[in-house]
């Protein structure tokens, strides 16, 4: 124990500058080191009940836009870790997000960049200044301000994976290859787009490693084997989300890859060259842009000097190549070569995930951090021989430190606001009352928020929250466009002759207008998005005959009830329609998960239609019986009822055609109970088939991960013996 303690002390003494970097990071983000609420942009508040329900991930989401397949299942990993913490300690996201996101970003970003640069430059001081570029650039500061901390955390593990890969090339030890595989996997779990970029970085370093042949320790054949090893095991590790997407045909054609380009010509080559995020100077408002400042141009000047003066070697050329490639892509559609990014976006596999080019700032940041580190190393080297360099080096170091660290001043002071200052606890008061009101009701229904939902409102399987603007864009777009009322953006969907039935068949029982944000709150009020006053929406809903305003003792939140709402699952004798009233029959059902419903139908006779109020998806299947086995759902083609009984209505919702005669002819009597009048009682399971492939992929991913971990410790033990 004493020897271990001495080793730790020695390591800390040797890396005192790394500790200083962590201290600077803590000083910058000191407000995050608390359990205060930080709710802004993409960073929303989540309740303990949300984490309990999401502990076992589902491929289907019932919220947001009347239900949809989750094509970014890999993102659920962070939610799972937060769920684990939330369940164990019975806490909300203001605690879990600090442990899983905020604190790791604060501490690991300086550590990862410092260790990577020190491995390449062999200089602590050089690594210190290079890490300042990584920590306090305007890109990371900007995306963090909007709640995109997973992007920054993904870059942290990208740094670690590059470090272990370089170590593998230099030492030819498989233990580093296994480490690289696991670290790349973690990079992709947090944000798969940075895995895409990082794998390209690794291929670039490998290419330069063999082209330059500088102190080569690994031959080409072994390196190709290593790349193949990485690819095979990374595919196996990512099976948990690859398999359901392959099964549902959404791997190539999905919401993420199908988005259009944005921010065209919002910034130019000058901003990219200076690593100046176009929105940094206008935070917290991302609707306007700013140009690179004179101070920000100091960094590219220093980088250029480094390229001119430093001795050309593998690492320097690597960092220079990263910078050039990063600048080339990060400028997006700006001059020169204006159409290049669009070509890659339309033609290069996977590139369409980058609907805007700022992700490629990471290449520039990594490149600049290395180039500045090498310049610092050169200055230190020549200061021992040159009097003037030795005399003025600290002036240069001081200016460089000030320029690099100055970007954080707005964060420290709170001037940048956004996610950098704590929020008012909006849960106290109206939203708590609303939550209690919804939870008291035993029914399963949806809640529509007009025009947008609040980041503070509870989200549950029982009462999914539906954002009207998102739903119109994703589900009701054609319907709204054909029946648009001029001057009433989005809300015109509620002002038509079919609107009442549209809410009924979608199981929307309550329509809610969130509260106006308190003065000084660091989040936008919903009215800013549509240039309409809050009273504009209240006046419209007040005049809708099918909605009744109810009082639940809230001061600002306004809530309306749709009394004729239909349940999530119900029966009809004819095909459901939003253009005329169709009588329905209630059935008892239970929601086990967003992808699984269990229900019973009594006295089924002739043809009956089972209606399900989530958006149509062909992978919704009916299984007769009370038990479901995911493996059987994969292996046996006749495990579910035939697809010929599955349709969608004019609201794009699911319905199934049920026939008692068909069930009697094709199933044994153990599956149903026949009554004296010839009708049958039958229990059924409604299940999303893609979940079967998620479970299969999860087993493959887990077993692969265990094998890699065991192999890692096996290799470590062998090297220790040697």
JSON list of N, CA, C and O in Angstrom, two decimals, residues 5 16 60 64 110 125 156 187 240 260 388 427 461 466 518 526 714 722:
[
{"chain": "A", "resi": 5, "resn": "UNK", "atom": "N", "xyz": [1.09, 4.16, -2.82]},
{"chain": "A", "resi": 5, "resn": "UNK", "atom": "CA", "xyz": [0.89, 5.57, -2.46]},
{"chain": "A", "resi": 5, "resn": "UNK", "atom": "C", "xyz": [2.04, 6.42, -3.00]},
{"chain": "A", "resi": 5, "resn": "UNK", "atom": "O", "xyz": [1.83, 7.52, -3.54]},
{"chain": "A", "resi": 16, "resn": "UNK", "atom": "N", "xyz": [2.32, 17.79, -12.62]},
{"chain": "A", "resi": 16, "resn": "UNK", "atom": "CA", "xyz": [1.74, 18.90, -11.88]},
{"chain": "A", "resi": 16, "resn": "UNK", "atom": "C", "xyz": [1.01, 19.88, -12.79]},
{"chain": "A", "resi": 16, "resn": "UNK", "atom": "O", "xyz": [0.00, 20.48, -12.41]},
{"chain": "A", "resi": 60, "resn": "UNK", "atom": "N", "xyz": [-38.62, 2.02, -29.36]},
{"chain": "A", "resi": 60, "resn": "UNK", "atom": "CA", "xyz": [-39.75, 2.86, -29.76]},
{"chain": "A", "resi": 60, "resn": "UNK", "atom": "C", "xyz": [-39.96, 3.98, -28.75]},
{"chain": "A", "resi": 60, "resn": "UNK", "atom": "O", "xyz": [-39.86, 3.77, -27.55]},
{"chain": "A", "resi": 64, "resn": "UNK", "atom": "N", "xyz": [-43.01, 12.99, -28.11]},
{"chain": "A", "resi": 64, "resn": "UNK", "atom": "CA", "xyz": [-42.40, 13.93, -29.04]},
{"chain": "A", "resi": 64, "resn": "UNK", "atom": "C", "xyz": [-43.22, 14.12, -30.32]},
{"chain": "A", "resi": 64, "resn": "UNK", "atom": "O", "xyz": [-43.56, 15.22, -30.67]},
{"chain": "A", "resi": 110, "resn": "UNK", "atom": "N", "xyz": [-9.11, 18.16, -19.94]},
{"chain": "A", "resi": 110, "resn": "UNK", "atom": "CA", "xyz": [-7.70, 18.53, -19.77]},
{"chain": "A", "resi": 110, "resn": "UNK", "atom": "C", "xyz": [-6.77, 17.33, -19.65]},
{"chain": "A", "resi": 110, "resn": "UNK", "atom": "O", "xyz": [-5.66, 17.34, -20.16]},
{"chain": "A", "resi": 125, "resn": "UNK", "atom": "N", "xyz": [5.50, 21.32, -20.41]},
{"chain": "A", "resi": 125, "resn": "UNK", "atom": "CA", "xyz": [5.11, 22.72, -20.67]},
{"chain": "A", "resi": 125, "resn": "UNK", "atom": "C", "xyz": [4.43, 22.83, -22.03]},
{"chain": "A", "resi": 125, "resn": "UNK", "atom": "O", "xyz": [3.41, 23.51, -22.17]},
{"chain": "A", "resi": 156, "resn": "UNK", "atom": "N", "xyz": [-13.37, 13.70, -25.72]},
{"chain": "A", "resi": 156, "resn": "UNK", "atom": "CA", "xyz": [-12.45, 13.28, -24.65]},
{"chain": "A", "resi": 156, "resn": "UNK", "atom": "C", "xyz": [-11.99, 11.85, -24.90]},
{"chain": "A", "resi": 156, "resn": "UNK", "atom": "O", "xyz": [-10.80, 11.55, -24.88]},
{"chain": "A", "resi": 187, "resn": "UNK", "atom": "N", "xyz": [-16.46, 6.23, -27.44]},
{"chain": "A", "resi": 187, "resn": "UNK", "atom": "CA", "xyz": [-16.61, 7.47, -28.22]},
{"chain": "A", "resi": 187, "resn": "UNK", "atom": "C", "xyz": [-17.90, 7.44, -29.02]},
{"chain": "A", "resi": 187, "resn": "UNK", "atom": "O", "xyz": [-18.66, 8.41, -29.03]},
{"chain": "A", "resi": 240, "resn": "UNK", "atom": "N", "xyz": [-25.94, -3.83, -30.72]},
{"chain": "A", "resi": 240, "resn": "UNK", "atom": "CA", "xyz": [-27.19, -3.54, -30.01]},
{"chain": "A", "resi": 240, "resn": "UNK", "atom": "C", "xyz": [-28.03, -2.47, -30.71]},
{"chain": "A", "resi": 240, "resn": "UNK", "atom": "O", "xyz": [-29.26, -2.43, -30.55]},
{"chain": "A", "resi": 260, "resn": "UNK", "atom": "N", "xyz": [-31.61, 18.01, -43.86]},
{"chain": "A", "resi": 260, "resn": "UNK", "atom": "CA", "xyz": [-31.04, 18.93, -44.84]},
{"chain": "A", "resi": 260, "resn": "UNK", "atom": "C", "xyz": [-29.89, 19.72, -44.24]},
{"chain": "A", "resi": 260, "resn": "UNK", "atom": "O", "xyz": [-29.78, 19.86, -43.02]},
{"chain": "A", "resi": 388, "resn": "UNK", "atom": "N", "xyz": [18.22, 36.10, -26.10]},
{"chain": "A", "resi": 388, "resn": "UNK", "atom": "CA", "xyz": [17.01, 36.88, -26.31]},
{"chain": "A", "resi": 388, "resn": "UNK", "atom": "C", "xyz": [15.75, 36.01, -26.21]},
{"chain": "A", "resi": 388, "resn": "UNK", "atom": "O", "xyz": [14.73, 36.43, -25.69]},
{"chain": "A", "resi": 427, "resn": "UNK", "atom": "N", "xyz": [-39.77, 23.89, -11.70]},
{"chain": "A", "resi": 427, "resn": "UNK", "atom": "CA", "xyz": [-40.61, 22.80, -11.21]},
{"chain": "A", "resi": 427, "resn": "UNK", "atom": "C", "xyz": [-41.42, 23.21, -9.98]},
{"chain": "A", "resi": 427, "resn": "UNK", "atom": "O", "xyz": [-42.48, 22.67, -9.72]},
{"chain": "A", "resi": 461, "resn": "UNK", "atom": "N", "xyz": [-44.30, 7.10, -19.72]},
{"chain": "A", "resi": 461, "resn": "UNK", "atom": "CA", "xyz": [-44.94, 6.21, -20.70]},
{"chain": "A", "resi": 461, "resn": "UNK", "atom": "C", "xyz": [-46.45, 6.36, -20.64]},
{"chain": "A", "resi": 461, "resn": "UNK", "atom": "O", "xyz": [-47.15, 6.24, -21.64]},
{"chain": "A", "resi": 466, "resn": "UNK", "atom": "N", "xyz": [-46.41, 15.63, -25.97]},
{"chain": "A", "resi": 466, "resn": "UNK", "atom": "CA", "xyz": [-46.33, 15.82, -27.41]},
{"chain": "A", "resi": 466, "resn": "UNK", "atom": "C", "xyz": [-46.09, 17.29, -27.70]},
{"chain": "A", "resi": 466, "resn": "UNK", "atom": "O", "xyz": [-46.86, 18.15, -27.27]},
{"chain": "A", "resi": 518, "resn": "UNK", "atom": "N", "xyz": [-39.86, 33.03, -16.32]},
{"chain": "A", "resi": 518, "resn": "UNK", "atom": "CA", "xyz": [-39.63, 34.13, -15.40]},
{"chain": "A", "resi": 518, "resn": "UNK", "atom": "C", "xyz": [-38.58, 35.09, -15.94]},
{"chain": "A", "resi": 518, "resn": "UNK", "atom": "O", "xyz": [-37.67, 34.69, -16.66]},
{"chain": "A", "resi": 526, "resn": "UNK", "atom": "N", "xyz": [-41.26, 30.35, -25.35]},
{"chain": "A", "resi": 526, "resn": "UNK", "atom": "CA", "xyz": [-41.68, 29.71, -26.60]},
{"chain": "A", "resi": 526, "resn": "UNK", "atom": "C", "xyz": [-42.15, 30.72, -27.63]},
{"chain": "A", "resi": 526, "resn": "UNK", "atom": "O", "xyz": [-42.02, 30.50, -28.83]},
{"chain": "A", "resi": 714, "resn": "UNK", "atom": "N", "xyz": [-5.72, -10.27, -19.45]},
{"chain": "A", "resi": 714, "resn": "UNK", "atom": "CA", "xyz": [-4.79, -11.36, -19.78]},
{"chain": "A", "resi": 714, "resn": "UNK", "atom": "C", "xyz": [-3.50, -10.80, -20.35]},
{"chain": "A", "resi": 714, "resn": "UNK", "atom": "O", "xyz": [-2.39, -11.19, -19.94]},
{"chain": "A", "resi": 722, "resn": "UNK", "atom": "N", "xyz": [6.61, -10.17, -18.05]},
{"chain": "A", "resi": 722, "resn": "UNK", "atom": "CA", "xyz": [7.80, -9.92, -18.85]},
{"chain": "A", "resi": 722, "resn": "UNK", "atom": "C", "xyz": [8.62, -8.78, -18.28]},
{"chain": "A", "resi": 722, "resn": "UNK", "atom": "O", "xyz": [9.84, -8.75, -18.41]}
]
